XYZ file of C-alpha atoms in Angstrom:
773
model
C -32.471 73.584 68.242
C -31.147 70.264 69.542
C -31.336 71.442 73.175
C -34.053 69.947 75.478
C -34.833 69.467 79.168
C -36.393 66.408 80.858
C -37.510 65.422 84.399
C -36.441 62.053 85.717
C -37.700 62.310 89.314
C -39.878 64.549 91.464
C -40.428 64.796 95.240
C -42.377 67.181 97.422
C -39.540 69.759 97.465
C -37.203 68.643 94.642
C -37.231 68.231 90.868
C -34.503 66.182 89.193
C -33.551 67.302 85.658
C -31.300 66.154 82.798
C -30.307 67.700 79.450
C -28.051 66.819 76.543
C -24.587 68.292 75.994
C -24.745 71.340 73.755
C -21.746 72.137 71.529
C -19.858 75.275 72.576
C -21.566 75.566 75.942
C -19.281 76.181 78.920
C -22.100 76.337 81.489
C -25.785 75.841 81.956
C -28.297 77.952 83.859
C -31.597 76.606 85.179
C -34.404 78.838 86.527
C -37.569 77.536 88.260
C -40.451 79.948 88.798
C -43.630 79.008 90.747
C -46.571 79.587 88.496
C -49.168 80.387 91.091
C -46.931 81.790 93.804
C -45.632 85.363 93.420
C -41.984 86.083 93.981
C -40.878 82.531 94.493
C -38.231 81.442 92.012
C -34.999 79.528 92.120
C -31.794 79.882 90.006
C -29.070 77.262 89.665
C -25.803 77.224 87.664
C -24.042 74.119 86.406
C -20.677 73.641 84.681
C -20.410 72.675 81.013
C -19.617 69.069 81.867
C -22.691 68.591 84.070
C -25.692 67.186 82.246
C -28.112 66.702 85.175
C -29.138 68.779 88.144
C -31.500 69.000 91.122
C -33.714 71.871 92.119
C -34.416 71.727 95.875
C -36.243 73.822 98.518
C -39.289 73.936 96.324
C -42.851 74.309 97.506
C -44.834 70.978 97.617
C -47.754 70.513 95.280
C -46.707 73.551 93.167
C -46.359 73.954 89.400
C -43.028 75.417 88.248
C -41.965 76.883 84.928
C -38.429 75.583 84.442
C -36.088 77.162 81.877
C -32.640 75.882 80.930
C -29.976 77.932 79.037
C -26.690 76.861 77.389
C -24.043 79.654 77.777
C -20.603 79.874 76.140
C -17.469 81.068 77.804
C -18.224 84.642 76.828
C -21.584 84.558 78.563
C -23.550 84.397 75.390
C -26.717 82.228 75.505
C -26.332 79.640 72.802
C -29.671 77.819 73.307
C -32.566 77.645 75.708
C -35.609 75.450 76.475
C -38.530 75.462 78.966
C -40.881 72.884 80.560
C -43.680 72.896 83.171
C -43.400 70.519 86.139
C -45.338 70.137 89.425
C -43.775 69.061 92.699
C -45.232 66.126 94.667
C -47.663 66.722 97.550
C -46.554 67.093 101.159
C -45.292 63.986 103.045
C -48.226 62.370 104.891
C -48.070 61.238 108.554
C -49.302 57.802 109.705
C -51.767 57.908 112.538
C -51.947 54.122 113.109
C -51.204 50.779 111.449
C -52.813 47.475 112.483
C -53.561 43.947 111.110
C -56.973 42.282 110.985
C -56.067 39.613 108.462
C -52.947 37.544 108.306
C -52.059 38.761 104.841
C -52.739 42.505 105.249
C -52.089 45.605 107.377
C -54.480 48.551 107.463
C -52.979 52.080 107.691
C -54.731 55.297 108.736
C -53.381 58.861 108.035
C -54.468 62.421 107.574
C -55.199 63.587 104.042
C -52.523 65.670 102.246
C -53.513 68.628 100.048
C -53.118 67.969 96.342
C -52.657 64.237 96.720
C -54.612 62.177 94.246
C -53.486 58.819 95.698
C -51.127 57.291 98.193
C -48.487 54.624 98.008
C -48.416 52.291 101.018
C -45.228 50.280 101.552
C -44.787 47.326 103.931
C -41.162 46.316 104.313
C -39.843 43.110 105.857
C -36.115 43.103 105.677
C -35.122 43.405 102.051
C -38.566 42.550 100.732
C -41.417 44.953 100.520
C -44.953 45.124 99.261
C -46.483 48.307 97.758
C -50.106 49.206 97.328
C -51.635 52.388 95.809
C -54.806 53.623 97.508
C -56.935 56.729 97.043
C -57.601 57.718 100.635
C -57.313 56.703 104.285
C -57.574 54.021 105.547
C -55.624 51.912 103.139
C -54.684 48.279 103.278
C -51.513 46.556 102.145
C -52.210 42.959 101.096
C -50.074 40.043 100.051
C -48.213 39.979 103.348
C -46.950 37.081 105.374
C -48.851 36.038 108.488
C -47.468 36.760 111.928
C -44.739 38.997 110.503
C -43.537 42.437 111.704
C -43.507 45.055 108.937
C -42.226 48.702 108.651
C -45.068 50.703 107.151
C -44.502 53.958 105.206
C -46.741 56.074 102.997
C -46.124 58.466 100.078
C -48.560 60.996 98.634
C -48.925 61.097 94.872
C -50.110 63.703 92.375
C -49.553 64.251 88.656
C -46.089 65.556 89.329
C -44.796 62.591 91.236
C -44.448 61.063 94.678
C -43.512 62.638 97.972
C -40.780 61.364 100.241
C -41.850 58.443 102.477
C -43.500 59.259 105.751
C -41.947 58.322 109.084
C -42.464 54.530 109.448
C -44.766 52.707 111.793
C -44.323 49.075 112.803
C -47.239 46.665 112.571
C -47.471 42.859 112.809
C -49.827 40.699 110.760
C -52.115 38.404 112.707
C -51.831 34.614 112.643
C -52.826 32.739 109.506
C -56.035 30.811 109.542
C -55.647 27.085 109.949
C -56.312 25.349 106.617
C -58.838 22.677 107.446
C -59.040 19.198 106.038
C -62.582 18.058 106.684
C -64.175 14.690 106.072
C -67.118 12.692 107.248
C -65.774 9.285 108.236
C -69.266 8.133 109.117
C -72.771 9.301 108.562
C -72.899 10.928 112.077
C -69.401 12.380 112.417
C -67.133 14.997 110.894
C -63.361 14.865 111.307
C -61.397 18.150 111.140
C -57.618 18.373 110.858
C -55.136 21.101 109.934
C -51.497 21.797 109.737
C -49.681 23.706 112.465
C -49.956 27.485 112.127
C -46.840 29.657 112.571
C -46.744 31.398 115.981
C -50.066 29.826 117.010
C -50.587 29.005 120.677
C -54.023 27.342 120.268
C -56.978 26.827 118.026
C -60.690 27.310 118.232
C -63.072 25.231 116.055
C -66.853 25.640 115.990
C -69.508 23.627 114.122
C -73.231 24.172 113.510
C -75.855 23.181 111.003
C -75.781 25.425 107.972
C -79.543 25.793 108.066
C -79.347 27.270 111.538
C -81.185 24.467 113.254
C -79.738 23.195 116.469
C -76.955 24.647 118.556
C -73.299 25.307 117.979
C -70.519 22.984 119.002
C -67.229 24.651 119.822
C -63.886 23.160 120.771
C -60.625 24.861 121.831
C -57.509 22.790 121.444
C -53.813 22.922 121.060
C -53.911 19.830 118.871
C -54.244 19.930 115.088
C -57.327 17.677 114.755
C -60.602 16.809 116.376
C -63.838 14.868 115.603
C -67.399 16.016 116.053
C -69.785 13.103 116.643
C -73.500 12.476 117.102
C -74.277 14.542 114.045
C -77.201 14.205 111.678
C -76.537 12.032 108.587
C -76.390 13.737 105.238
C -76.603 17.215 106.780
C -74.594 20.273 105.754
C -72.555 21.788 108.595
C -70.528 24.996 108.732
C -67.133 24.678 110.419
C -65.175 27.788 111.480
C -61.626 27.681 112.906
C -58.946 30.198 113.883
C -55.624 30.273 115.763
C -54.522 32.631 118.521
C -51.098 33.691 119.605
C -49.533 33.796 123.063
C -51.231 37.104 123.672
C -54.610 35.563 122.926
C -55.015 37.626 119.787
C -57.037 35.622 117.284
C -55.845 35.223 113.745
C -57.676 34.727 110.558
C -60.601 32.380 110.680
C -61.308 29.646 108.156
C -64.834 28.639 107.274
C -65.685 25.313 105.630
C -68.993 23.723 104.773
C -69.053 19.994 105.185
C -71.876 17.525 104.799
C -71.981 14.374 106.806
C -71.892 11.244 104.685
C -75.234 9.533 103.964
C -76.692 6.550 105.729
C -76.359 3.124 104.198
C -79.293 2.436 101.805
C -81.801 -0.142 102.943
C -84.084 -2.739 101.398
C -81.932 -3.526 98.360
C -83.849 -5.437 95.672
C -82.281 -7.033 92.570
C -84.341 -7.906 89.481
C -82.479 -9.771 86.724
C -83.349 -9.262 83.061
C -82.214 -12.481 81.409
C -82.815 -11.320 77.865
C -80.593 -8.237 78.159
C -78.132 -9.712 80.674
C -78.610 -6.804 83.040
C -79.885 -6.309 86.563
C -82.198 -3.609 87.898
C -81.161 -2.784 91.466
C -83.505 -0.694 93.649
C -83.413 0.442 97.279
C -84.982 2.823 99.751
C -83.510 6.353 99.424
C -80.915 7.163 102.076
C -81.066 10.469 103.953
C -78.537 12.974 102.692
C -77.536 10.892 99.696
C -76.974 12.771 96.480
C -75.857 9.860 94.309
C -75.619 6.122 94.602
C -73.157 3.624 93.286
C -74.093 0.009 92.672
C -71.267 -2.496 92.538
C -71.693 -5.994 91.157
C -68.590 -8.066 91.895
C -67.702 -11.451 90.510
C -64.175 -12.471 91.307
C -61.860 -9.789 89.974
C -64.552 -8.384 87.729
C -66.465 -5.405 89.057
C -69.327 -3.655 87.313
C -70.571 -0.309 88.515
C -73.641 1.775 87.999
C -74.006 5.373 89.232
C -77.296 7.190 89.624
C -79.037 9.946 91.530
C -82.293 8.011 91.751
C -83.197 5.039 93.916
C -82.642 2.427 91.186
C -79.966 1.607 88.711
C -79.406 -0.772 85.832
C -76.198 -2.791 85.875
C -75.537 -3.778 82.252
C -73.182 -6.194 80.570
C -73.439 -8.964 83.122
C -71.772 -12.171 82.152
C -73.701 -15.352 81.828
C -72.910 -18.228 84.144
C -71.631 -15.960 86.894
C -72.560 -15.177 90.488
C -72.447 -11.500 91.363
C -72.511 -9.920 94.798
C -74.440 -6.679 94.530
C -74.037 -3.839 97.052
C -75.203 -0.220 97.066
C -73.238 2.719 98.430
C -74.718 6.168 98.957
C -72.630 9.265 98.183
C -72.752 12.948 98.797
C -70.095 15.638 98.773
C -68.913 14.393 102.159
C -68.154 10.922 100.984
C -69.817 7.575 100.915
C -71.876 5.466 103.194
C -70.946 1.985 104.162
C -71.931 -0.406 101.358
C -74.989 -2.484 101.935
C -74.704 -6.144 102.696
C -74.043 -7.949 99.422
C -77.013 -9.504 97.687
C -76.220 -12.615 95.675
C -77.275 -12.596 92.032
C -76.815 -15.666 89.862
C -77.141 -14.850 86.178
C -78.513 -17.073 83.480
C -76.195 -19.868 82.404
C -74.015 -19.379 79.358
C -74.892 -21.042 76.142
C -73.597 -24.631 76.174
C -70.376 -25.185 74.231
C -68.520 -28.153 72.806
C -71.708 -29.219 71.093
C -71.252 -32.360 69.066
C -73.739 -34.018 66.761
C -73.390 -37.525 65.466
C -75.506 -40.301 64.122
C -74.704 -43.069 66.549
C -76.791 -45.262 64.282
C -78.786 -44.528 61.134
C -81.937 -42.624 61.978
C -80.736 -41.554 65.431
C -79.024 -38.260 66.239
C -77.039 -37.914 69.430
C -76.537 -34.288 70.516
C -74.101 -33.779 73.397
C -72.521 -30.737 75.035
C -70.470 -29.626 78.016
C -72.180 -28.698 81.260
C -72.225 -25.001 82.160
C -72.129 -23.133 85.455
C -75.514 -22.695 87.090
C -77.190 -24.765 84.393
C -80.010 -26.616 86.163
C -81.422 -28.218 83.014
C -81.077 -28.017 79.261
C -83.418 -27.826 76.293
C -82.312 -28.836 72.818
C -84.312 -27.592 69.860
C -84.004 -29.467 66.580
C -85.685 -27.952 63.535
C -85.638 -29.738 60.211
C -85.505 -27.907 56.925
C -89.135 -28.722 56.258
C -90.122 -26.565 59.240
C -90.869 -29.316 61.763
C -89.347 -28.668 65.184
C -88.930 -30.985 68.155
C -87.192 -30.436 71.463
C -85.693 -32.352 74.350
C -85.716 -31.293 78.017
C -83.044 -32.907 80.157
C -80.823 -32.401 83.179
C -78.090 -34.426 81.469
C -75.693 -33.282 78.775
C -77.008 -35.269 75.841
C -80.234 -35.912 73.981
C -81.353 -38.439 71.392
C -83.474 -37.537 68.386
C -85.014 -39.441 65.537
C -83.623 -38.322 62.187
C -84.664 -38.919 58.637
C -82.226 -39.390 55.839
C -81.557 -36.446 53.568
C -82.837 -33.802 55.996
C -80.824 -30.874 57.324
C -81.398 -30.178 60.995
C -80.710 -26.852 62.725
C -79.769 -27.511 66.330
C -79.534 -25.073 69.230
C -78.952 -25.889 72.889
C -80.118 -23.675 75.763
C -79.303 -23.938 79.446
C -81.822 -22.855 82.090
C -81.847 -21.918 85.733
C -84.065 -19.798 87.939
C -82.716 -16.650 86.295
C -83.945 -17.773 82.897
C -82.696 -19.038 79.594
C -79.111 -18.847 78.414
C -78.254 -16.670 75.415
C -78.465 -18.244 72.009
C -75.182 -19.898 71.249
C -74.004 -21.181 67.927
C -76.735 -22.723 65.829
C -75.390 -25.919 64.350
C -76.684 -27.529 61.258
C -76.388 -31.217 60.656
C -77.249 -32.829 57.388
C -78.207 -36.452 57.730
C -76.815 -38.906 55.263
C -78.811 -38.886 52.029
C -81.495 -41.493 51.627
C -80.710 -44.765 49.943
C -82.493 -45.510 46.684
C -84.957 -48.043 48.049
C -86.405 -49.459 44.862
C -83.792 -49.580 42.195
C -84.139 -51.825 39.178
C -81.315 -53.597 37.416
C -81.968 -54.528 33.793
C -79.562 -56.679 31.830
C -78.635 -54.888 28.635
C -76.187 -57.493 27.470
C -74.104 -60.218 28.988
C -71.570 -57.655 30.245
C -73.780 -54.617 30.761
C -76.424 -53.914 33.402
C -78.504 -50.765 33.436
C -79.516 -49.687 36.941
C -82.277 -47.105 37.429
C -83.875 -45.700 40.567
C -86.035 -42.859 41.779
C -84.290 -39.737 43.110
C -83.965 -39.586 46.897
C -83.825 -36.714 49.333
C -80.475 -35.188 50.089
C -78.555 -36.982 47.370
C -76.295 -34.875 45.182
C -74.387 -37.759 43.657
C -74.951 -41.459 43.305
C -72.398 -44.245 43.208
C -73.414 -47.576 41.792
C -71.132 -50.390 42.887
C -71.174 -53.921 41.531
C -69.073 -56.422 43.501
C -68.314 -59.814 42.001
C -65.660 -62.454 42.287
C -63.616 -60.700 39.613
C -63.542 -57.274 41.263
C -65.555 -54.108 41.693
C -67.164 -51.977 39.016
C -68.049 -48.392 39.933
C -70.237 -45.798 38.314
C -70.622 -42.214 39.643
C -73.238 -39.855 38.289
C -75.682 -37.182 39.340
C -78.394 -38.818 37.278
C -80.679 -41.512 38.649
C -79.462 -44.128 36.228
C -76.198 -45.832 35.650
C -74.944 -48.373 33.170
C -72.465 -50.876 34.546
C -70.396 -52.167 31.687
C -67.380 -54.433 31.345
C -68.986 -56.938 33.674
C -68.060 -60.592 33.502
C -70.624 -62.855 31.922
C -72.210 -65.683 33.893
C -71.325 -63.898 37.167
C -73.448 -62.895 40.133
C -72.846 -59.327 41.310
C -73.951 -57.595 44.496
C -75.211 -54.275 43.132
C -75.601 -51.354 45.556
C -76.605 -47.769 44.841
C -75.048 -45.370 47.342
C -76.159 -41.772 47.675
C -73.721 -38.955 48.409
C -74.063 -35.404 49.681
C -71.330 -32.822 50.035
C -72.290 -32.117 53.618
C -72.420 -35.696 54.917
C -70.728 -37.920 52.391
C -72.054 -41.368 51.620
C -74.913 -43.304 53.128
C -73.184 -46.623 53.696
C -76.279 -48.411 54.918
C -77.815 -48.865 51.488
C -78.957 -52.419 50.745
C -77.632 -54.523 47.900
C -79.378 -56.534 45.236
C -77.910 -59.575 43.584
C -77.842 -59.433 39.801
C -76.561 -62.243 37.637
C -75.163 -61.392 34.240
C -76.184 -63.315 31.176
C -74.276 -66.453 30.218
C -71.018 -66.169 28.368
C -71.056 -66.543 24.624
C -70.229 -70.132 23.586
C -67.462 -70.910 21.135
C -68.234 -73.380 18.324
C -65.388 -75.821 18.057
C -66.407 -77.787 14.970
C -69.309 -78.874 12.750
C -69.574 -82.435 11.494
C -71.928 -84.108 8.983
C -73.607 -87.125 10.423
C -75.811 -87.774 7.353
C -77.026 -86.059 4.222
C -79.202 -83.578 6.097
C -77.913 -84.125 9.629
C -75.287 -81.762 11.039
C -73.707 -81.995 14.512
C -72.460 -78.762 16.090
C -69.888 -78.973 18.909
C -68.926 -76.159 21.344
C -66.979 -75.566 24.524
C -69.424 -75.202 27.479
C -68.319 -72.161 29.505
C -71.248 -71.435 31.843
C -72.342 -72.975 35.104
C -75.928 -73.614 34.198
C -77.124 -72.719 30.741
C -79.019 -74.103 27.793
C -77.260 -73.691 24.495
C -79.253 -72.986 21.360
C -77.675 -73.412 17.943
C -79.183 -71.586 14.996
C -78.434 -72.146 11.334
C -79.513 -69.107 9.395
C -79.666 -69.001 5.616
C -81.824 -67.989 2.692
C -83.713 -71.184 3.116
C -84.754 -70.198 6.629
C -83.827 -70.958 10.219
C -83.063 -74.295 11.824
C -82.488 -74.753 15.568
C -81.278 -77.292 18.017
C -80.722 -76.993 21.759
C -78.754 -78.826 24.419
C -77.397 -78.285 27.911
C -74.293 -80.276 26.991
C -71.611 -79.498 24.487
C -73.269 -80.476 21.175
C -76.552 -80.714 19.367
C -77.753 -81.917 15.956
C -79.403 -79.935 13.179
C -81.623 -82.155 11.022
C -83.579 -81.757 7.807
C -81.304 -79.082 6.485
C -82.102 -78.443 2.808
C -79.580 -79.438 0.225
C -77.681 -76.896 -1.782
C -77.918 -74.179 0.859
C -75.439 -72.074 2.762
C -75.934 -71.239 6.410
C -74.366 -69.124 9.134
C -74.276 -71.248 12.265
C -74.078 -69.541 15.658
C -74.825 -70.522 19.235
C -76.164 -68.659 22.242
C -76.368 -69.604 25.913
C -79.559 -68.939 27.812
C -80.227 -69.059 31.536
C -82.605 -67.472 34.040
C -80.313 -64.406 34.041
C -80.765 -63.829 30.345
C -79.269 -64.642 27.047
C -75.666 -64.427 26.007
C -74.356 -62.717 22.963
C -74.181 -65.067 19.997
C -71.008 -66.924 19.329
C -68.937 -66.169 16.323
C -70.682 -67.556 13.247
C -69.340 -70.551 11.455
C -70.294 -71.008 7.761
C -72.092 -74.223 6.771
C -72.795 -75.472 3.261
C -74.985 -78.490 2.554
C -74.339 -80.793 -0.407
C -75.964 -79.653 -3.645
C -79.383 -81.008 -4.504
C -79.854 -83.792 -7.018
C -81.747 -82.575 -10.112
C -85.366 -83.615 -9.969
C -85.807 -84.261 -13.706
C -83.339 -86.176 -15.865
C -84.188 -86.763 -19.538
C -82.256 -89.070 -21.865
C -82.773 -88.643 -25.613
C -81.137 -90.943 -28.204
C -79.559 -88.634 -30.732
C -77.872 -91.286 -32.858
C -77.496 -94.946 -32.512
C -74.337 -94.369 -30.412
C -75.001 -90.884 -29.008
C -77.453 -90.075 -26.248
C -78.360 -86.554 -25.031
C -78.931 -86.277 -21.242
C -80.515 -83.169 -19.768
C -81.606 -82.433 -16.261
C -83.088 -79.670 -14.154
C -80.796 -77.390 -12.128
C -79.643 -78.889 -8.846
C -79.706 -76.309 -6.047
C -76.169 -75.519 -4.964
C -74.519 -77.410 -7.799
C -71.950 -75.752 -9.997
C -70.785 -78.742 -12.117
C -72.267 -82.105 -12.870
C -70.834 -85.546 -13.706
C -73.241 -87.921 -15.540
C -72.455 -91.599 -16.036
C -74.143 -94.330 -18.112
C -72.792 -97.680 -17.030
C -73.426 -101.178 -18.442
C -71.536 -104.456 -18.567
C -70.474 -103.424 -22.033
C -68.840 -100.241 -20.777
C -69.739 -96.762 -19.571
C -70.038 -93.249 -20.835
C -69.256 -90.204 -18.639
C -69.636 -86.463 -19.029
C -68.443 -83.587 -16.651
C -70.024 -80.262 -17.491
C -71.035 -76.869 -16.185
C -74.281 -77.108 -18.136
C -77.420 -78.958 -17.271
C -77.170 -81.215 -20.299
C -74.578 -83.491 -21.787
C -74.002 -85.680 -24.982
C -72.757 -89.150 -24.233
C -71.142 -91.043 -27.109
C -70.050 -94.634 -27.503
C -73.469 -95.855 -26.550
C -74.269 -99.414 -27.526
C -77.717 -99.771 -29.035
C -80.132 -102.091 -27.441
C -78.303 -102.051 -24.104
C -79.592 -101.452 -20.554
C -77.609 -98.745 -18.705
C -77.428 -97.614 -15.071
C -77.843 -93.837 -14.972
C -76.063 -91.817 -12.198
C -75.304 -88.106 -11.717
C -73.037 -86.251 -9.297
C -73.912 -82.653 -8.390
C -70.766 -80.784 -7.264
C -70.857 -77.438 -5.421
C -68.460 -74.573 -5.868
C -66.539 -75.686 -2.781
C -66.384 -79.294 -3.936
C -69.264 -80.774 -1.970
C -70.751 -83.679 -3.964
C -74.162 -85.272 -4.061
C -74.411 -88.673 -5.802
C -77.737 -88.984 -7.537
C -79.058 -92.312 -8.867
C -81.921 -92.543 -11.387
C -83.922 -95.379 -12.983
C -82.105 -97.462 -15.575
C -81.879 -96.429 -19.192
C -82.106 -98.767 -22.249
C -80.577 -97.534 -25.465
C -82.706 -97.841 -28.551
C -82.682 -101.029 -30.676
C -80.129 -101.152 -33.407
C -81.171 -99.894 -36.857
C -81.750 -102.757 -39.326
C -79.069 -103.525 -41.832
C -79.326 -104.596 -45.461
C -82.323 -102.433 -46.304
C -83.435 -103.103 -49.893
C -86.303 -101.742 -51.985
C -88.381 -103.635 -54.519
C -91.123 -102.309 -56.862
C -94.543 -103.714 -56.613
C -96.173 -102.496 -59.807
C -96.506 -98.852 -60.607
C -97.812 -97.754 -57.258
C -96.312 -100.144 -54.680
C -92.974 -100.893 -52.964
C -91.617 -103.643 -50.742
C -88.944 -102.865 -48.247
C -86.596 -105.613 -47.005
C -84.159 -105.416 -44.022
C -82.154 -107.634 -41.875
C -83.271 -107.433 -38.264
C -80.614 -106.860 -35.521
C -82.667 -108.876 -33.093
C -85.597 -111.137 -33.650
C -87.799 -109.692 -30.947
C -87.703 -106.172 -32.268
C -90.536 -104.629 -34.211
C -89.729 -102.227 -36.985
C -91.537 -99.450 -38.681
C -91.145 -98.184 -42.245
C -91.801 -94.562 -43.159
C -92.026 -93.106 -46.656
C -91.846 -89.363 -46.898
C -92.689 -87.882 -50.250
C -93.551 -84.465 -51.539
C -97.146 -85.415 -52.084
C -97.813 -87.610 -49.080
C -96.291 -89.587 -46.220
C -96.820 -93.315 -45.709
C -96.141 -95.726 -42.851
C -95.974 -99.485 -42.802
C -95.744 -101.592 -39.661
C -95.158 -105.279 -40.412
C -96.382 -108.086 -38.289
C -94.179 -109.181 -35.464
C -91.280 -111.269 -36.553
C -91.377 -110.137 -40.228
C -88.425 -108.375 -41.785
C -90.215 -106.767 -44.720
C -93.109 -104.490 -45.292
C -95.175 -103.631 -48.408
C -96.435 -100.123 -49.099
C -99.032 -99.865 -51.873
C -101.061 -97.227 -53.568
C -98.394 -94.623 -53.411
C -98.469 -91.919 -56.099
C -96.139 -92.542 -58.984
C -93.663 -90.136 -60.305
C -92.554 -88.922 -56.821
C -89.292 -89.166 -54.904
C -89.560 -90.783 -51.483
C -87.288 -90.997 -48.486
C -87.555 -94.435 -46.941
C -86.495 -95.080 -43.278
C -86.729 -98.413 -41.463
C -86.348 -97.925 -37.686
C -87.052 -100.108 -34.699
C -90.070 -99.205 -32.590
C -89.398 -98.333 -28.935
C -91.385 -99.709 -26.047
C -93.278 -96.467 -25.941
C -94.050 -96.662 -29.632
C -91.727 -93.870 -30.547
C -90.008 -93.833 -33.869
C -86.312 -93.345 -34.135
C -85.236 -90.772 -36.638
C -81.551 -91.512 -36.832
C -81.609 -94.798 -38.878
C -80.149 -94.579 -42.440
C -82.431 -93.245 -45.198
C -82.965 -94.572 -48.688
C -84.215 -92.589 -51.639
C -86.742 -94.212 -53.954
C -87.931 -92.593 -57.149
């Protein structure tokens, strides 16, 4: 246990062993016995410090049973172990070694019994290359060209490898020239290569790969040559090799090369203006596999590759001139490009487009000229769908425009290639229409109401009134505006402007002249010219106006008119109050009324005045109500004196009246404010004086005589007897101062009154009475 034996190398006649140190062992004994060979064994002794050993003089390709023993100093076997190991086959012998390729040497030898494979070794100085092969011949690869190698061979079986055979020297042939092949033209092939080590010359041959035609062969000491007069676009096979000074050829190198194609012919260019691309076509070129179309414009180059005989070049730029050429390609290279074909694309869309109304109703559209633009077309479409256009070779066009319309404007340039792309579409909104038929109605002397019909394109209206005193503005979205705070008796230029957010104001709107109503007059004073005549005075404050004065009261309306500064109101009723105002009137209208001034006419004189004698010295005066009168003053005046009464009532008692006297009757009606009307009536005569000295005398049993003393001779008197049974009257003849009353009942009490008789035959009742029984 713990003692083992291992093989670390084997040759045809030797086996190399190793074992571990065993404790207590002073020596080791190794025995090798051939398994299949009778009587052939080998014994070897090794000291206790030796841990490896070699068994030699063995039989090649033979299996041995190998036993190892660890022995102590007394000769006692402490441990033992055994393994089976075969020796390598016999050493082979090289018959010949030669090189056919620059990187290999081929070796030939006789087979060795028991060998399962062989190890070929090619050594060049310190470097070597090994290759395991199964039988002869064998080839060592990976060698350097034109190099001398020492070649050895070992036989191999499961036991190991034999010793190397005696060496043979062999030299690798020259390396093949590495060709660089190109077809500089459609009928030539150029071949070049780098110098080959130890080469004295080169041989290059060329023939069509399809076998047609003959072979061209060139020998040269140079490193390049050119084959000419070849067929375009044809595949050729090129073979080249080098030889050394002994004329031994080296490796050959084969290369297939196609001549480049012919230049395409009959190039046609069709331009698609809508897609800004060109379709290029040509006749197919012999030997061409692909084609490349190049469209050049300055530094810009566009390419299109295809295997067919047409190609589309996209993404062309407008307003450019391209030079189009076609080049054919195959694996050999390219043909010469065709002569350039000029292609002018459609013009670019015009830029710097400006739109302006050079005058109302006229649009001027202008733009910058563009490359290759032969003429231009401007399309103008209004928002109601109507479209017009202008065709011109200039850079501007005029169009009729209507107010309030929005126009969509696009400009195209044209040439033979077609129409330019659509550029920016501009919209232009014309100024809104002006209200053409607006009406201005005077609301008052300082206010004008302006109305109009809505107009196209207007989003806002500004009404402007310009007068000598300034400007009045009114902004509104409605189609009406009230201009207030105007000056009276002033002519204004009224204009209604329309606004839109897109265009602003239409400043071409016409004005109308509107005159405001006259200014209100101011009444300065009112004067009474007569009882029912009133003069009204004012300050004239208008250029041309007629002034109308109105007195308004419960009694009605009274008017007067004048173009000056005063007028007269006549036939105003008495006892009335009025509010007097004035207005000014002109063709522009009527002013506001002036401030009212109160007017009161004198009170009316009473129509009826009645005087009644109450006593001989007292008279009662009554009268009807005088319109507008608050108090009255009545006066009875005579040369003998006067009586006066001031009262709130419509009657008055006047004392101190002298009987039988003619009086002048007058009355003053006084208003609440002190206005007075003096009223004169017909004269009044007081009654005759009562008689004095009345005496009664009996005339029998049933009669009485009444005596009196007359106050005046021309006065007639009347006697009245009033009794309980009957009343009696006696009127004496003119000039008499007594009167007899007979046949009155006796036994009665009578009241007797003697009173003068008035002109109207009335009897006075205030004379003294007498009682008669």
